[in-house]
mmCIF file with all atom_site columns, C-alpha atoms in Angstrom:
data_model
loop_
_atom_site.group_PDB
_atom_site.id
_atom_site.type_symbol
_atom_site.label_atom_id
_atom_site.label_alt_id
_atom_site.label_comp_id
_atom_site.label_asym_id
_atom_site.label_entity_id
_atom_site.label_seq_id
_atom_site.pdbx_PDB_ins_code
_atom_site.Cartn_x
_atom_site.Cartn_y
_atom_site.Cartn_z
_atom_site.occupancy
_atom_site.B_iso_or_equiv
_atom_site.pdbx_formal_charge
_atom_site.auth_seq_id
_atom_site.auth_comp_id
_atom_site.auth_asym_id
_atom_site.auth_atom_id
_atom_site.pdbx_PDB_model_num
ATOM 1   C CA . UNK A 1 1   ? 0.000   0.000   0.000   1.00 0.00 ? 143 UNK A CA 1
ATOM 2   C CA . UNK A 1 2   ? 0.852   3.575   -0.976  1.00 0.00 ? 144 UNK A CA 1
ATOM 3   C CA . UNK A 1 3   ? -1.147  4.868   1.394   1.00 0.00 ? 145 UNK A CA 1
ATOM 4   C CA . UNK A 1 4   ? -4.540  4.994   2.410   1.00 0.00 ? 146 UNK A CA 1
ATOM 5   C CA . UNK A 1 5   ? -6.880  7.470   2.003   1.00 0.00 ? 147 UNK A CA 1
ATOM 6   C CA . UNK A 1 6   ? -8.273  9.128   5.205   1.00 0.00 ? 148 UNK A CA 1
ATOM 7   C CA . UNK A 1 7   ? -11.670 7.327   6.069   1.00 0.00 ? 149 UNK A CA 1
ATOM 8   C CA . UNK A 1 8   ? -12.031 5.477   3.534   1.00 0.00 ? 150 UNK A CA 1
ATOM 9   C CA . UNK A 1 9   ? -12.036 1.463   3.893   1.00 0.00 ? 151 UNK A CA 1
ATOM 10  C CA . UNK A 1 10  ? -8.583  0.482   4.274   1.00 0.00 ? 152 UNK A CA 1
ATOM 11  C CA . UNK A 1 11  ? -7.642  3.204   7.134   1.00 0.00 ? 153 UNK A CA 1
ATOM 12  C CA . UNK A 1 12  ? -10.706 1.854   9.407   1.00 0.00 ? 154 UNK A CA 1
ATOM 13  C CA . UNK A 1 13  ? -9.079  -1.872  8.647   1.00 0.00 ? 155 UNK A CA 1
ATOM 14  C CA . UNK A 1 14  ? -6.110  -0.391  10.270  1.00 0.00 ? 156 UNK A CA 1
ATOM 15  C CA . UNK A 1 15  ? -4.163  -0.381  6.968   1.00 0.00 ? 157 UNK A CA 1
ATOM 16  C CA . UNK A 1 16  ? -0.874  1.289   6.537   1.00 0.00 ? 158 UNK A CA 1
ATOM 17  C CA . UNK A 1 17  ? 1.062   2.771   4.296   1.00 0.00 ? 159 UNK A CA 1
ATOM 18  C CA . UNK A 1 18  ? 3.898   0.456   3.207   1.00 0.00 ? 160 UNK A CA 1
ATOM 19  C CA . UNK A 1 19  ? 1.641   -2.555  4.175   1.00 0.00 ? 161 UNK A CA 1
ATOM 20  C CA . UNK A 1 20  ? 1.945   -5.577  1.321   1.00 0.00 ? 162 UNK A CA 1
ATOM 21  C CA . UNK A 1 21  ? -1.362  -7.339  0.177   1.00 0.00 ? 163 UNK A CA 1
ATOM 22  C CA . UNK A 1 22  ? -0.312  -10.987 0.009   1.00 0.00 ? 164 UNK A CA 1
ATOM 23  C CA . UNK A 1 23  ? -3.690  -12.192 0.096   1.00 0.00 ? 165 UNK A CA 1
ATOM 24  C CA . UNK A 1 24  ? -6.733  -10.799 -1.254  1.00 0.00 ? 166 UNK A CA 1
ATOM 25  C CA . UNK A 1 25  ? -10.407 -12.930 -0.972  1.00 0.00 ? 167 UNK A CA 1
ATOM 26  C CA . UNK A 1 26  ? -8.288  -15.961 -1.010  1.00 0.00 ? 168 UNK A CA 1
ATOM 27  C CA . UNK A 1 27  ? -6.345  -15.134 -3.998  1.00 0.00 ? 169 UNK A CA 1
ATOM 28  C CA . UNK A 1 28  ? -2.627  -14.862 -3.491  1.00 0.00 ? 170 UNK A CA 1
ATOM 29  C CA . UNK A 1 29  ? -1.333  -11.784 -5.160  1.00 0.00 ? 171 UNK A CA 1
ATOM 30  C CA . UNK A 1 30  ? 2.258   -12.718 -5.793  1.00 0.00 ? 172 UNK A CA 1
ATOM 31  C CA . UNK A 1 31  ? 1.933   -12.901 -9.464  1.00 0.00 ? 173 UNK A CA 1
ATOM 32  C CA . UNK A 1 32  ? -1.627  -11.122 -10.040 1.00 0.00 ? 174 UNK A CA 1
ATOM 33  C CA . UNK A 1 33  ? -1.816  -7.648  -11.909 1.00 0.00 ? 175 UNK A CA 1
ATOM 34  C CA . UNK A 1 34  ? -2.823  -4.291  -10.194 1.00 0.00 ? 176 UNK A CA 1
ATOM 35  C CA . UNK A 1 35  ? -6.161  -3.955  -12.355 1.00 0.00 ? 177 UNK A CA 1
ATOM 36  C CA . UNK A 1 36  ? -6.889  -7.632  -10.650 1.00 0.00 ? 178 UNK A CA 1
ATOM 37  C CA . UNK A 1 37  ? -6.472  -6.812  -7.485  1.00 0.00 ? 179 UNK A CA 1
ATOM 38  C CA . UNK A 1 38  ? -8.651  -3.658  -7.901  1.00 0.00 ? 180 UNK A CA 1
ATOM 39  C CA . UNK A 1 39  ? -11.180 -6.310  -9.427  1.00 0.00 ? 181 UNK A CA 1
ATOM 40  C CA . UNK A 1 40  ? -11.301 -8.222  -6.121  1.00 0.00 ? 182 UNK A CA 1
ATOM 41  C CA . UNK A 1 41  ? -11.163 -5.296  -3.805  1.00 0.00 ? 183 UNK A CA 1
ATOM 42  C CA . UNK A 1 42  ? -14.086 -3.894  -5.603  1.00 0.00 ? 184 UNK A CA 1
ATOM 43  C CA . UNK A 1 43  ? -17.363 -4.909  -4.170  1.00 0.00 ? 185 UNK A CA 1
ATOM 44  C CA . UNK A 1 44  ? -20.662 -3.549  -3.010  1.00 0.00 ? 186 UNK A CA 1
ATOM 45  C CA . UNK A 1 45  ? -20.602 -1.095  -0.070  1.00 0.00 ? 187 UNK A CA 1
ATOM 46  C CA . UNK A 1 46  ? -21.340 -2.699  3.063   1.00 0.00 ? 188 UNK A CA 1
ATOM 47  C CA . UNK A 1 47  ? -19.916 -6.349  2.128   1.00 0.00 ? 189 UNK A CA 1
ATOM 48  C CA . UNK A 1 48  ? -16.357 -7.509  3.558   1.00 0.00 ? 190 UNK A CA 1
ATOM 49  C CA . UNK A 1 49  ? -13.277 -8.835  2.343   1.00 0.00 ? 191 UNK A CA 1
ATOM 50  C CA . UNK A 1 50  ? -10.848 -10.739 3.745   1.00 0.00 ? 192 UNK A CA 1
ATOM 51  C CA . UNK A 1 51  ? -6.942  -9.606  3.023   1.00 0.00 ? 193 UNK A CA 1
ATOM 52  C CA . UNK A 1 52  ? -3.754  -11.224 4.164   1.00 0.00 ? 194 UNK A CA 1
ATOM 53  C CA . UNK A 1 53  ? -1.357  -8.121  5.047   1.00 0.00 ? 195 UNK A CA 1
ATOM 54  C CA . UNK A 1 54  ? 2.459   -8.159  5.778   1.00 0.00 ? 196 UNK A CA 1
ATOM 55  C CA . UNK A 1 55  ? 3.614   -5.687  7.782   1.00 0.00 ? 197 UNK A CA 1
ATOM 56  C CA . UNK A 1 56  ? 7.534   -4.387  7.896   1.00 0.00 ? 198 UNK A CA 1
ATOM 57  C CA . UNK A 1 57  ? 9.171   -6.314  10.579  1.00 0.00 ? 199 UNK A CA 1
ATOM 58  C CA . UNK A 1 58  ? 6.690   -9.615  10.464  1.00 0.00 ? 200 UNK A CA 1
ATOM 59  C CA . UNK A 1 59  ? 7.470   -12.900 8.728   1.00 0.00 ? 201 UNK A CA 1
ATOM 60  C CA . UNK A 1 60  ? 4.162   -13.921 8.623   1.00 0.00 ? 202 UNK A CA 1
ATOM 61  C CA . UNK A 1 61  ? 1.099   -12.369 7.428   1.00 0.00 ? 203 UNK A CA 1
ATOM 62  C CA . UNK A 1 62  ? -1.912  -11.201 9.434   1.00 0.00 ? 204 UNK A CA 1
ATOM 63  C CA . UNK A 1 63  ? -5.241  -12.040 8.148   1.00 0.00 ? 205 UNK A CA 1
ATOM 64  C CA . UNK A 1 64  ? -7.630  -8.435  8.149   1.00 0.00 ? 206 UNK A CA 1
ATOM 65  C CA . UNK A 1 65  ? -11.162 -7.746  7.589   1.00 0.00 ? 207 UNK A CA 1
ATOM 66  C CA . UNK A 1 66  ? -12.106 -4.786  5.279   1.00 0.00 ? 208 UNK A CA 1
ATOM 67  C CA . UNK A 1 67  ? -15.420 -3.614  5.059   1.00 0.00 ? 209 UNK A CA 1
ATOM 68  C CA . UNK A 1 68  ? -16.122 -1.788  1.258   1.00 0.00 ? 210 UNK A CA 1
ATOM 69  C CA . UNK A 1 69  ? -17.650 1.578   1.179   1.00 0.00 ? 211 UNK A CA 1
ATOM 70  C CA . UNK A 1 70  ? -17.861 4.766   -0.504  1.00 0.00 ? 212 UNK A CA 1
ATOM 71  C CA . UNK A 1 71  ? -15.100 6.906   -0.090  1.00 0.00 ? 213 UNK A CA 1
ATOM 72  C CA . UNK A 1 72  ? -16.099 10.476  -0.457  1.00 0.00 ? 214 UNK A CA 1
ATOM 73  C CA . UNK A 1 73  ? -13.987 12.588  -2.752  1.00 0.00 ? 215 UNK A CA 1
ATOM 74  C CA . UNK A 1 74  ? -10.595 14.562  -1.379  1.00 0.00 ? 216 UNK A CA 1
ATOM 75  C CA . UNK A 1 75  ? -9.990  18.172  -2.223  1.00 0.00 ? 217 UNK A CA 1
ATOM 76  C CA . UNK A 1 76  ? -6.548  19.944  -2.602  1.00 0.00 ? 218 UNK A CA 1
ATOM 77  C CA . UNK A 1 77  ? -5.950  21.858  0.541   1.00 0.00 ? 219 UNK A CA 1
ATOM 78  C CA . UNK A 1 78  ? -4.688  25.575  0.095   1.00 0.00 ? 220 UNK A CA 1
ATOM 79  C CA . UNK A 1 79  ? -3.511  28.246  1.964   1.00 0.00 ? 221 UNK A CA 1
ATOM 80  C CA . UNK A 1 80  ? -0.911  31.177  2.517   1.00 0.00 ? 222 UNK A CA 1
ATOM 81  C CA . UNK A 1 81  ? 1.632   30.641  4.845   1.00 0.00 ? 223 UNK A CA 1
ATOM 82  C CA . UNK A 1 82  ? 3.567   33.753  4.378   1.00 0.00 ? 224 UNK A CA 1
ATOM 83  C CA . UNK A 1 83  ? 3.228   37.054  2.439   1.00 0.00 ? 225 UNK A CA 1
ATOM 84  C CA . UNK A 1 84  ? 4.645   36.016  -0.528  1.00 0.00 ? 226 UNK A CA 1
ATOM 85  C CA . UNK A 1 85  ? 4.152   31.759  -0.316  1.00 0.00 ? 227 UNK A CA 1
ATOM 86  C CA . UNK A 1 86  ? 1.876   29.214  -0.686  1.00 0.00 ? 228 UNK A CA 1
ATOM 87  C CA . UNK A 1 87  ? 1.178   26.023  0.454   1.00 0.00 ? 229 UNK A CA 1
ATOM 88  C CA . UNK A 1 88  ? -1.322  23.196  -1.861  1.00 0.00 ? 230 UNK A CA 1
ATOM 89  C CA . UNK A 1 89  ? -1.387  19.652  -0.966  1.00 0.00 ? 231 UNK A CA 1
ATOM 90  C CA . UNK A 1 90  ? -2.800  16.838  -3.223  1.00 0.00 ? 232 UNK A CA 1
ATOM 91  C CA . UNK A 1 91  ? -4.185  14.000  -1.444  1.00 0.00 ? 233 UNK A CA 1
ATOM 92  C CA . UNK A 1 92  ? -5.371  12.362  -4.726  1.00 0.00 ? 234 UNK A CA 1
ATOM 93  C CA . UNK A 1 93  ? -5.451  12.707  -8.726  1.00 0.00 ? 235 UNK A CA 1
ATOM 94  C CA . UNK A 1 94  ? -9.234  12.006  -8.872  1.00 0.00 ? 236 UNK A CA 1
ATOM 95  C CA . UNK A 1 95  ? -10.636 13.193  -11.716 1.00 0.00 ? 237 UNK A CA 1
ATOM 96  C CA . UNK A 1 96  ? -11.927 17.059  -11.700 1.00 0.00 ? 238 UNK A CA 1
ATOM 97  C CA . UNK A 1 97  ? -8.203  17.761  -9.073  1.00 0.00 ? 239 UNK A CA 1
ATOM 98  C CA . UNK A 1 98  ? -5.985  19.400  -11.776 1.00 0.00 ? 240 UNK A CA 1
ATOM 99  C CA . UNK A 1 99  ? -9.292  22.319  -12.672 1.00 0.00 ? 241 UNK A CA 1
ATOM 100 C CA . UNK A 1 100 ? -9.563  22.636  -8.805  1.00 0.00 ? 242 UNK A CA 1
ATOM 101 C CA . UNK A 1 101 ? -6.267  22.805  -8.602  1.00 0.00 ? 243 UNK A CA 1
ATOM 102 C CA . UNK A 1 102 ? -5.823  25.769  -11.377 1.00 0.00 ? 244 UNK A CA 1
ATOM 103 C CA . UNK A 1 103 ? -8.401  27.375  -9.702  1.00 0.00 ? 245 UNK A CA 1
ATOM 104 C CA . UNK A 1 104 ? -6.674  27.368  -6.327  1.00 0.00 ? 246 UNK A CA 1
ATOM 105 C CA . UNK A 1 105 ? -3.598  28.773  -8.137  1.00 0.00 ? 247 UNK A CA 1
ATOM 106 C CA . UNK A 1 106 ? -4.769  31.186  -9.281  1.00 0.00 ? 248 UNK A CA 1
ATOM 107 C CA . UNK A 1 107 ? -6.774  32.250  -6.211  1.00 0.00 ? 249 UNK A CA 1
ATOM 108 C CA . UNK A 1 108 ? -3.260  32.574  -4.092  1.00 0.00 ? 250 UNK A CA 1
ATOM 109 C CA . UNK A 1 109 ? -1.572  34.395  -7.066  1.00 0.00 ? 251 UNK A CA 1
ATOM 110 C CA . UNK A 1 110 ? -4.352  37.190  -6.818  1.00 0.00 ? 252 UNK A CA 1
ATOM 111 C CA . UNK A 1 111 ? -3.886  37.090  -3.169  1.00 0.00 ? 253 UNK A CA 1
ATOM 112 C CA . UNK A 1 112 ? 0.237   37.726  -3.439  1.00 0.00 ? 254 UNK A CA 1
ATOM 113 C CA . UNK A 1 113 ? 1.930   34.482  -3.582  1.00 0.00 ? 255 UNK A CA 1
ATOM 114 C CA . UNK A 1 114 ? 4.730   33.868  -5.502  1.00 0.00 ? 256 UNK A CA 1
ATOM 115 C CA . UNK A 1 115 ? 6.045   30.667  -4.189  1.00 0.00 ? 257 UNK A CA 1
ATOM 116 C CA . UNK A 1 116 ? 4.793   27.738  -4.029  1.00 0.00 ? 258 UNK A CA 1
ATOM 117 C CA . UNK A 1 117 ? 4.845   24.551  -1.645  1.00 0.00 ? 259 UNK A CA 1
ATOM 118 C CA . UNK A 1 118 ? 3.319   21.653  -3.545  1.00 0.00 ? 260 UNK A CA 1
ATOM 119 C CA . UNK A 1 119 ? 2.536   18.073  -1.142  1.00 0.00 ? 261 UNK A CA 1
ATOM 120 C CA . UNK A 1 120 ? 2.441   15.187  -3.247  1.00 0.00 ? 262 UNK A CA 1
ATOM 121 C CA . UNK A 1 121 ? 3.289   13.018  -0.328  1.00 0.00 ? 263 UNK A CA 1
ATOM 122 C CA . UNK A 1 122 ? 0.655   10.114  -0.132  1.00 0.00 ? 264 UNK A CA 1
ATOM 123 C CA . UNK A 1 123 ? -1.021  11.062  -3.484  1.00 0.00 ? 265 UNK A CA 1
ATOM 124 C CA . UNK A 1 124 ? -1.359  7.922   -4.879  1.00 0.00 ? 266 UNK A CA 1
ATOM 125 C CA . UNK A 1 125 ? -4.576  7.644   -6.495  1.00 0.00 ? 267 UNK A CA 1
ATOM 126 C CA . UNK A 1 126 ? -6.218  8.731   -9.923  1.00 0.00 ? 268 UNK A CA 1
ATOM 127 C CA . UNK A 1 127 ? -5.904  8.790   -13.557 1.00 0.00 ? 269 UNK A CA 1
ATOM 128 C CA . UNK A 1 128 ? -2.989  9.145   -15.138 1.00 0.00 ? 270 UNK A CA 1
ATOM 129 C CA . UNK A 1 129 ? -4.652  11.731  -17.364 1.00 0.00 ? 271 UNK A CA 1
ATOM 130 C CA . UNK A 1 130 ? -5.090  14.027  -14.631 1.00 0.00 ? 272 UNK A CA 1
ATOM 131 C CA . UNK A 1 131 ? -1.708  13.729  -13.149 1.00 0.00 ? 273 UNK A CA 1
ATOM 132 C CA . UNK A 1 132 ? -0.554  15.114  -16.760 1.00 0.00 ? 274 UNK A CA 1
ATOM 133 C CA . UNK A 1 133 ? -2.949  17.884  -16.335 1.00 0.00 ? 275 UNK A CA 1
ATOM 134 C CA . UNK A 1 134 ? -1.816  18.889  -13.474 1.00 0.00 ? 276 UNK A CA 1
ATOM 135 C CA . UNK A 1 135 ? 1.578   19.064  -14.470 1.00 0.00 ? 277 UNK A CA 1
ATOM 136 C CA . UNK A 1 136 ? 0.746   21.176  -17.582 1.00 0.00 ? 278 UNK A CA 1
ATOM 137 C CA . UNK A 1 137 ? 0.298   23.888  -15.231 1.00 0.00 ? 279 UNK A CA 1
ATOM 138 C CA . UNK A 1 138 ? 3.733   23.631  -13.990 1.00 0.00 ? 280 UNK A CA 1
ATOM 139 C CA . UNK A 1 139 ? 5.794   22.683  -17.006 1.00 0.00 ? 281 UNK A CA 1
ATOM 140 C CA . UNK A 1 140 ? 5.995   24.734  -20.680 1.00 0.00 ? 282 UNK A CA 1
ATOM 141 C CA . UNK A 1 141 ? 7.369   22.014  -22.767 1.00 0.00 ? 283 UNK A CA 1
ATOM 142 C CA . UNK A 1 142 ? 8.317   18.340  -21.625 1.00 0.00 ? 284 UNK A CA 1
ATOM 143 C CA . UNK A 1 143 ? 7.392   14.898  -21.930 1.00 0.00 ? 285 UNK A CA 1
ATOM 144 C CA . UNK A 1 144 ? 5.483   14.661  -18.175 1.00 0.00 ? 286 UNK A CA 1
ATOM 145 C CA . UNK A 1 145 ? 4.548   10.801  -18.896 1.00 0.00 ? 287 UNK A CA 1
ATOM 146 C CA . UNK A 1 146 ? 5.286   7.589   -20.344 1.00 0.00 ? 288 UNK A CA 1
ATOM 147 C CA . UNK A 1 147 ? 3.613   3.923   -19.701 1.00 0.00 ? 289 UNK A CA 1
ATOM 148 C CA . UNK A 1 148 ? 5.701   1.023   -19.796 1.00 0.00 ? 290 UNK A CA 1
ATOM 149 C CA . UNK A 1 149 ? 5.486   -2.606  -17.910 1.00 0.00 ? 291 UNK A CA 1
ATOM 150 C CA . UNK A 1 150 ? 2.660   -4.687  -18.088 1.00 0.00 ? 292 UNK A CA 1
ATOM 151 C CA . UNK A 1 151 ? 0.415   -4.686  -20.978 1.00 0.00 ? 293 UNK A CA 1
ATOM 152 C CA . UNK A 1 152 ? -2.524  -2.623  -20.749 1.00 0.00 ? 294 UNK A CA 1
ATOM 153 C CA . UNK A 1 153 ? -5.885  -0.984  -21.912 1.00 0.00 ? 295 UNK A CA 1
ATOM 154 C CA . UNK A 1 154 ? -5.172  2.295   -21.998 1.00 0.00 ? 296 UNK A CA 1
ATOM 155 C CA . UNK A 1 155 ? -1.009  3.499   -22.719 1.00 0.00 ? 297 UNK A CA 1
ATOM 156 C CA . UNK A 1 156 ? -1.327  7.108   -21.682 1.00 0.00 ? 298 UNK A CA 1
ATOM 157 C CA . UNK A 1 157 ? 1.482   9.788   -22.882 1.00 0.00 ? 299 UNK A CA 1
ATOM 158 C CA . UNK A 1 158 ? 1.487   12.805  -22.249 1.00 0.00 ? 300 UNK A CA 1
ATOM 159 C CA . UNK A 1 159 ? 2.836   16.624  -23.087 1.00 0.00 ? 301 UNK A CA 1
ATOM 160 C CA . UNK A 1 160 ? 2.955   19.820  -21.960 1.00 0.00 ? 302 UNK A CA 1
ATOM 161 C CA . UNK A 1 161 ? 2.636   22.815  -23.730 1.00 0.00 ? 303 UNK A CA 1
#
């Protein structure tokens, strides 16, 4: 695990960053794609899952009980923390972030920043479209994004400017 996002399923499991899914619904995940795992964690809101988890530090795994929900969408976080600098942090790349973040942008430029803190840390989540899009707000003229590994649906690459 990344991380986990804050109230969502896997943080009231008692998930933690760093945390390795060995076991998901039976299934060991040794060899098993991330769009398959997704597949299995998936489910109905309400209904459970069983995971096997390995924690840094343990040889053997611990069996956990997730219960699926709805995780309600995270916002960028913004605010001033001097005259002249800002401070945004991303908790996700959900779809809809990289307009809400513009729009925070450019709300602390009219309000005197100049610099900018940008907290990434955690963000783990979301399309790669929108992580390009984001970017593009940052960067003139550079490739921000290239695919490669496993086979997959949807290669996404990416621009700016």
């Amino acid at each position: 695990m990344v991380s986990e996002l804050p109230g969502g399923p896997a943080e009231k499991a008692g998930l933690r960053s760093g945390d390795i899914l060995v076991e998901i619904g039976g299934f060991a995940t040794r060899d098993m794609s991330v769009p398959q795992a997704y597949l299995l964690l998936d489910g109905a809101p309400g209904t459970t899952l069983k995971v096997g988890v390995l924690r840094r530090g343990q040889t053997d795994p611990q069996e956990m009980e997730l219960t699926r929900g709805v995780t309600e969408p995270l916002h960028p976080v913004a605010d001033k923390v001097s005259d002249d600098t800002a401070y945004v942090r991303l908790p996700t790349l959900d779809t809809g972030t990289a307009a809400e973040l513009s729009t925070k942008l450019a709300q602390l430029q009219h309000q005197g920043a100049q610099k900018l803190i940008l907290d990434l840390r955690d963000c783990s989540t979301g399309p790669a479209s929108e992580g390009i899009a984001a970017a593009q707000l940052f960067f003139r003229a550079a490739r921000l994004h290239r695919s490669a590994g496993r086979p997959s649906p949807s290669k996404i690459s990416g621009r700016a400017g």
